[in-house]
Amino acid sequence: MTAPVFADTKDKIEQYQLNMTKGVTDISADVYDMHMLMFVICVVIGAGVFIAMFISMYFHRKSRGAKPANFHENVKVEIAWTVIPFIILIAMAVPAMNLLIDMEDASEPDVTVLVTGSQWKWHYKYMDNDVEYYSKLATQADQISGKLDKGVNYLLEVDRPLVVPTGQKVRFLITSDDVIHSWWVPAFAIKQDANPGFINDAWAIANEPGVYRGQCAELCGKSHGFMPIVVVAKEPAEYDMWVSEQEAIQLEAKEKEQRLLSMNMTMDESMLMGEKVYSANCAACHMPNGEGLPGVFPALKGSQIAVADEPKHIDILINGVPGSAMQSYAKQLTMSEIAAVVTYERNAWGNDTGDLVQAKDINSAMNGQ
């Protein structure tokens, strides 16, 4: 799938040009220049070879009375067609090697972000600040199903973009918590695999404020095409203000979560919140009606997990199921949201267990109590 990956502030016609773009980092501009250098060299070599071929065929054709030469082996010619290409390759390899070395030099960053791929979303953690969050697809389901017209940034819009400062070196530590993904932002000249159990790194210095889009570039499962990347580059002062706001918001959320541990939600409150959480996080696999996809994703309607084994049900939401598409939601949802969605799944679609799970139950399960 070809994706528009340019800054929103640039002319949309760039989406349809045939050549690469220079991007918004010095490295991406160097990659563009290297690409053009190699392209010119290849064109010159190709043109020279074909011109020589056509001249030879035209002036030495049989109808002009040309007689084919009769010789076997020519040391000078063999040396020439070995040495000349070797020199050309070395001339191409040296600048390419220097560029690759520069691309791998992620030392002395101003900002470090841990990027974790997850089926099918990205988690960003700012290592220098107390800020972390998930970034998920924000395209409306009705656009995907064809009920609404596709938006300008169809499948390339998220609820929470990654924010970076301009003019500062940002190091990306890239990994995965399930399968292999690939974090690809063309405007930054970054395309790095996210491998479970390993950390790869990349870096960028955005020269211009703007919105830059990319997507997962490694086939990672059924929703691979719904895993976009959006990076917003802000001026340093604006970026610092954003970081302070996010730290305050996340601190407030943690304090609120602690207060909720001592409170109990009613069944109606829990079912209302649980339905919202289920629709946003679970319905894509287990279906809105809870019947799942036979042979692919198990049904929750009438299942033993959802109607009998409550501790196991909670454990699956907290820890996921290794070797399957069921991931851990311990970091993605609050304890109240996990409690609500467990309650919803145990009382929706005719399950009707009457079980009401509270945030304190989730907290106890997380702490092994």
Coordinates of C-alpha atoms in Angstrom, one line a residue:
M1 CA 0.0 0.0 0.0
T2 CA 1.5 3.4 -1.0
A3 CA 1.0 6.0 1.6
P4 CA 1.1 9.7 1.7
V5 CA 4.0 10.3 4.1
F6 CA 4.8 14.0 3.6
A7 CA 4.4 16.9 6.0
D8 CA 0.7 18.1 6.0
T9 CA 2.0 21.6 5.4
K10 CA 3.5 20.7 2.0
D11 CA 1.7 20.6 -1.3
K12 CA -0.3 17.3 -1.6
I13 CA 1.0 17.0 -5.2
E14 CA 4.2 15.6 -3.7
Q15 CA 2.2 12.4 -3.0
Y16 CA 2.2 11.7 -6.8
Q17 CA 5.7 12.6 -7.8
L18 CA 7.9 9.8 -9.2
N19 CA 11.1 10.5 -7.3
M20 CA 12.1 10.4 -3.7
T21 CA 11.7 13.5 -1.5
K22 CA 14.4 15.1 0.5
G23 CA 12.5 14.9 3.8
V24 CA 13.1 17.3 6.7
T25 CA 16.4 16.0 8.2
D26 CA 20.0 16.5 7.0
I27 CA 20.3 12.7 6.8
S28 CA 17.2 12.4 4.6
A29 CA 18.6 15.1 2.3
D30 CA 21.9 13.2 2.2
V31 CA 20.1 10.0 1.3
Y32 CA 18.3 11.8 -1.5
D33 CA 21.6 13.2 -2.8
M34 CA 23.2 9.8 -2.7
H35 CA 20.2 8.3 -4.5
M36 CA 20.5 10.9 -7.2
L37 CA 24.3 10.4 -7.5
M38 CA 23.8 6.6 -8.0
F39 CA 21.0 7.3 -10.4
V40 CA 23.1 9.6 -12.6
I41 CA 26.0 7.1 -12.6
C42 CA 23.7 4.2 -13.6
V43 CA 22.1 6.4 -16.3
V44 CA 25.5 7.4 -17.7
I45 CA 26.8 3.8 -17.7
G46 CA 23.6 2.5 -19.2
A47 CA 23.5 5.2 -21.9
G48 CA 27.1 4.6 -22.8
V49 CA 26.6 0.8 -23.1
F50 CA 23.5 1.2 -25.3
I51 CA 25.1 3.9 -27.5
A52 CA 28.1 1.7 -28.0
M53 CA 25.9 -1.2 -28.9
F54 CA 23.8 0.7 -31.4
I55 CA 26.8 2.3 -33.0
S56 CA 28.5 -1.1 -33.4
M57 CA 25.3 -2.7 -34.8
Y58 CA 24.8 0.2 -37.3
F59 CA 28.3 0.6 -38.6
H60 CA 29.3 -3.0 -38.5
R61 CA 26.2 -4.7 -39.9
K62 CA 26.4 -7.3 -42.6
S63 CA 24.6 -5.2 -45.2
R64 CA 27.5 -2.7 -45.1
G65 CA 29.9 -5.5 -45.9
A66 CA 31.5 -5.6 -42.4
K67 CA 33.5 -8.7 -41.7
P68 CA 33.5 -10.1 -38.2
A69 CA 36.8 -10.1 -36.4
N70 CA 38.2 -13.5 -35.6
F71 CA 40.2 -13.3 -32.4
H72 CA 40.2 -15.2 -29.2
E73 CA 41.1 -13.6 -25.9
N74 CA 42.5 -10.1 -25.3
V75 CA 44.3 -9.5 -22.1
K76 CA 44.0 -5.7 -22.3
V77 CA 40.3 -5.8 -22.9
E78 CA 39.7 -8.3 -20.0
I79 CA 41.8 -6.2 -17.6
A80 CA 39.9 -3.1 -18.7
W81 CA 36.4 -4.5 -18.2
T82 CA 37.4 -5.8 -14.8
V83 CA 39.3 -2.8 -13.4
I84 CA 37.0 -0.1 -14.6
P85 CA 33.8 -1.5 -13.0
F86 CA 35.8 -2.1 -9.9
I87 CA 37.0 1.5 -9.7
I88 CA 33.4 2.7 -10.3
L89 CA 32.0 0.5 -7.5
I90 CA 34.7 1.7 -5.1
A91 CA 33.9 5.3 -6.0
M92 CA 30.2 4.6 -5.3
A93 CA 30.8 2.6 -2.1
V94 CA 32.9 5.2 -0.3
P95 CA 30.3 7.9 0.0
A96 CA 27.6 5.3 0.6
M97 CA 29.6 3.8 3.5
N98 CA 30.2 7.2 5.0
L99 CA 26.4 8.0 4.9
L100 CA 25.5 4.6 6.5
I101 CA 28.0 5.3 9.3
D102 CA 26.4 8.7 9.9
M103 CA 22.9 7.1 9.9
E104 CA 24.0 4.6 12.6
D105 CA 25.5 7.3 14.8
A106 CA 22.8 7.7 17.5
S107 CA 25.2 8.9 20.2
E108 CA 24.7 12.0 22.4
P109 CA 21.0 12.5 21.8
D110 CA 19.0 15.4 23.3
V111 CA 15.9 13.3 23.6
T112 CA 15.4 9.5 23.8
V113 CA 12.1 7.8 23.0
L114 CA 11.5 4.1 23.4
V115 CA 9.3 2.9 20.5
T116 CA 7.5 -0.4 21.0
G117 CA 5.4 -2.1 18.3
S118 CA 2.4 -4.0 19.4
Q119 CA -0.4 -5.7 17.5
W120 CA -1.6 -3.2 16.2
K121 CA -0.4 0.1 17.7
W122 CA 2.7 1.9 18.9
H123 CA 3.8 2.7 22.4
Y124 CA 6.0 5.7 23.0
K125 CA 8.0 6.2 26.2
Y126 CA 10.1 9.3 26.7
M127 CA 13.1 8.1 28.6
D128 CA 14.0 11.6 29.9
N129 CA 10.6 12.4 31.2
D130 CA 7.6 10.7 32.9
V131 CA 5.6 10.5 29.7
E132 CA 4.4 7.4 27.9
Y133 CA 1.3 6.5 25.9
Y134 CA -0.1 4.3 23.1
S135 CA -0.7 5.7 19.6
K136 CA -3.6 4.0 17.8
L137 CA -5.4 4.4 14.4
A138 CA -7.9 7.2 14.5
T139 CA -9.6 6.6 11.2
Q140 CA -13.3 6.1 11.7
A141 CA -14.6 2.5 11.3
D142 CA -17.3 3.8 8.9
Q143 CA -14.6 5.0 6.5
I144 CA -12.9 1.6 6.6
S145 CA -16.2 -0.2 5.9
G146 CA -17.1 2.2 3.1
K147 CA -20.1 3.9 4.8
L148 CA -18.3 7.2 4.8
D149 CA -16.0 8.9 2.2
K150 CA -12.3 8.4 2.9
G151 CA -10.6 11.3 4.6
V152 CA -7.5 13.1 3.4
N153 CA -5.3 11.1 5.8
Y154 CA -7.2 7.8 5.5
L155 CA -5.5 5.1 7.6
L156 CA -2.6 7.5 8.4
E157 CA -4.1 9.3 11.4
V158 CA -3.7 8.5 15.0
D159 CA -5.3 9.5 18.3
R160 CA -2.0 10.5 19.9
P161 CA 1.0 11.4 17.7
L162 CA 4.6 11.2 18.7
V163 CA 5.9 14.7 19.5
V164 CA 9.5 15.7 19.0
P165 CA 11.4 19.0 19.1
T166 CA 13.0 20.6 16.1
G167 CA 16.7 21.2 15.9
Q168 CA 17.5 18.6 18.6
K169 CA 18.8 15.1 18.1
V170 CA 16.1 12.5 18.9
R171 CA 17.2 8.9 19.4
F172 CA 14.6 6.2 18.9
L173 CA 15.0 2.9 20.7
I174 CA 12.9 0.5 18.6
T175 CA 11.6 -2.9 19.8
S176 CA 8.4 -5.0 19.9
D177 CA 6.4 -6.9 22.5
D178 CA 4.9 -9.5 20.2
V179 CA 5.9 -10.0 16.5
I180 CA 8.3 -8.1 14.1
H181 CA 7.1 -4.7 13.1
S182 CA 8.9 -1.9 11.3
W183 CA 8.9 1.8 12.3
W184 CA 9.0 3.7 9.0
V185 CA 9.0 7.5 8.7
P186 CA 10.2 8.5 5.2
A187 CA 10.5 12.2 6.0
F188 CA 13.1 11.3 8.6
A189 CA 14.9 8.6 6.5
I190 CA 14.1 6.0 9.2
K191 CA 12.9 2.5 8.5
Q192 CA 13.9 0.3 11.4
D193 CA 12.7 -3.2 12.3
A194 CA 11.1 -3.6 15.8
N195 CA 12.1 -7.1 16.9
P196 CA 10.8 -8.7 20.1
G197 CA 13.6 -9.2 22.6
F198 CA 16.0 -6.8 20.8
I199 CA 16.4 -3.1 20.6
N200 CA 17.4 -1.3 17.4
D201 CA 18.1 2.4 17.3
A202 CA 17.8 5.2 14.9
W203 CA 17.9 9.0 15.1
A204 CA 16.7 12.2 13.5
I205 CA 17.0 16.0 13.8
A206 CA 13.8 17.5 12.3
N207 CA 14.7 20.8 10.7
E208 CA 11.1 22.0 10.2
P209 CA 8.0 22.0 12.3
G210 CA 5.2 20.0 10.9
V211 CA 3.3 16.7 10.8
Y212 CA 5.1 13.7 9.2
R213 CA 3.4 10.4 8.5
G214 CA 4.5 6.8 8.1
Q215 CA 3.3 3.3 8.9
C216 CA 4.4 -0.1 9.9
A217 CA 6.4 -1.5 7.0
E218 CA 6.6 -5.2 8.1
L219 CA 3.7 -7.6 7.6
C220 CA 2.7 -8.1 11.2
G221 CA -0.8 -9.7 11.1
K222 CA -4.3 -9.1 10.1
S223 CA -4.4 -5.4 11.0
H224 CA -0.9 -4.5 9.6
G225 CA -2.5 -1.9 7.4
F226 CA -4.1 -0.2 10.4
M227 CA -0.9 0.7 12.2
P228 CA 0.0 4.2 11.1
I229 CA 2.7 6.5 12.6
V230 CA 2.3 10.2 13.0
V231 CA 5.2 12.4 14.2
V232 CA 4.6 16.1 15.1
A233 CA 7.7 18.3 15.2
K234 CA 7.4 21.3 17.4
E235 CA 9.7 24.2 18.2
P236 CA 11.8 23.5 21.4
A237 CA 9.8 25.9 23.6
E238 CA 6.5 24.5 22.4
Y239 CA 7.8 21.0 22.9
D240 CA 8.9 21.7 26.5
M241 CA 5.5 23.1 27.2
W242 CA 3.9 20.0 25.7
V243 CA 6.1 17.7 27.9
S244 CA 5.1 19.6 31.0
E245 CA 1.4 19.3 30.2
Q246 CA 1.7 15.6 29.5
E247 CA 3.6 15.0 32.8
A248 CA 0.9 16.8 34.7
I249 CA -1.9 14.9 32.9
Q250 CA -0.3 11.5 33.6
L251 CA 0.4 12.4 37.2
E252 CA -3.2 13.4 37.7
A253 CA -4.4 10.2 36.0
K254 CA -2.2 8.1 38.4
E255 CA -3.6 10.0 41.4
K256 CA -7.2 9.5 40.1
E257 CA -6.5 5.8 39.7
Q258 CA -5.4 5.5 43.3
R259 CA -8.5 7.2 44.5
L260 CA -10.7 4.8 42.4
L261 CA -9.1 1.9 44.2
S262 CA -11.1 2.8 47.2
M263 CA -14.3 3.3 45.3
N264 CA -16.8 0.9 43.8
M265 CA -18.6 1.4 40.5
T266 CA -22.2 0.4 40.0
M267 CA -23.2 -2.3 37.5
D268 CA -24.6 0.3 35.2
E269 CA -21.5 2.5 35.4
S270 CA -19.2 -0.5 34.8
M271 CA -21.2 -1.8 31.8
L272 CA -21.3 1.7 30.2
M273 CA -17.5 2.1 30.5
G274 CA -16.9 -1.5 29.6
E275 CA -18.8 -1.3 26.4
K276 CA -16.8 1.7 25.3
V277 CA -13.5 0.0 26.2
Y278 CA -14.6 -3.2 24.4
S279 CA -15.6 -1.4 21.2
A280 CA -12.3 0.5 21.1
N281 CA -9.9 -2.4 22.0
C282 CA -11.6 -5.8 21.6
A283 CA -14.3 -5.7 19.0
A284 CA -12.0 -5.8 16.1
C285 CA -11.0 -9.4 16.9
H286 CA -13.8 -10.8 19.1
M287 CA -16.5 -9.0 17.1
P288 CA -19.1 -6.5 18.5
N289 CA -21.4 -9.4 19.2
G290 CA -18.8 -11.3 21.1
E291 CA -18.9 -14.3 18.7
G292 CA -15.3 -13.9 17.5
L293 CA -14.0 -15.3 14.2
P294 CA -14.2 -19.2 14.2
G295 CA -10.7 -20.7 13.9
V296 CA -9.0 -17.3 14.3
F297 CA -10.3 -15.4 17.4
P298 CA -12.2 -17.2 20.1
A299 CA -15.8 -16.2 21.0
L300 CA -16.5 -14.6 24.4
K301 CA -20.2 -15.1 24.2
G302 CA -20.9 -18.3 26.2
S303 CA -17.2 -19.1 26.7
Q304 CA -15.9 -20.7 29.9
I305 CA -13.4 -17.8 30.3
A306 CA -16.2 -15.2 30.3
V307 CA -18.9 -17.1 32.2
A308 CA -17.0 -19.3 34.7
D309 CA -13.3 -18.6 35.4
E310 CA -13.2 -15.0 36.6
P311 CA -9.5 -15.0 37.9
K312 CA -8.4 -16.5 34.5
H313 CA -10.4 -13.9 32.7
I314 CA -8.7 -11.1 34.6
D315 CA -5.3 -12.6 34.1
I316 CA -5.7 -12.7 30.4
L317 CA -6.5 -9.0 30.2
I318 CA -3.6 -8.2 32.4
N319 CA -0.9 -10.5 31.0
G320 CA -2.2 -11.5 27.5
V321 CA -1.8 -15.0 26.0
P322 CA 1.8 -15.8 24.9
G323 CA 2.0 -17.0 21.3
S324 CA -1.3 -15.5 20.3
A325 CA -2.7 -12.1 19.1
M326 CA -4.1 -11.5 22.6
Q327 CA -1.8 -8.9 24.1
S328 CA -1.4 -7.5 27.6
Y329 CA -3.6 -4.5 28.5
A330 CA -1.9 -3.8 31.8
K331 CA -0.2 -0.7 30.3
Q332 CA -2.8 0.2 27.8
L333 CA -5.8 0.5 30.1
T334 CA -6.3 1.8 33.6
M335 CA -7.3 -0.7 36.3
S336 CA -10.8 0.8 36.2
E337 CA -11.1 0.2 32.5
I338 CA -9.9 -3.4 32.8
A339 CA -12.4 -4.0 35.6
A340 CA -15.1 -2.4 33.5
V341 CA -14.4 -4.4 30.3
V342 CA -14.2 -7.7 32.3
T343 CA -17.5 -6.9 33.9
Y344 CA -19.0 -6.1 30.5
E345 CA -17.7 -9.3 28.8
R346 CA -19.2 -11.3 31.7
N347 CA -22.6 -9.7 31.5
A348 CA -23.1 -8.9 27.8
W349 CA -24.6 -11.1 24.9
G350 CA -26.5 -13.2 27.3
N351 CA -23.6 -14.2 29.5
D352 CA -25.4 -12.6 32.5
T353 CA -23.1 -13.9 35.3
G354 CA -23.9 -10.9 37.5
D355 CA -20.2 -10.5 38.3
L356 CA -19.1 -7.0 39.1
V357 CA -15.3 -6.5 39.0
Q358 CA -13.8 -3.5 40.6
A359 CA -10.5 -1.7 40.2
K360 CA -9.2 -3.0 43.5
D361 CA -9.7 -6.5 42.2
I362 CA -7.5 -5.7 39.2
N363 CA -4.9 -4.1 41.5
S364 CA -4.9 -7.3 43.7
A365 CA -4.4 -9.5 40.6
M366 CA -1.5 -7.3 39.4
N367 CA 0.2 -7.5 42.8
G368 CA -0.4 -11.3 43.1
Q369 CA -2.7 -11.0 46.0

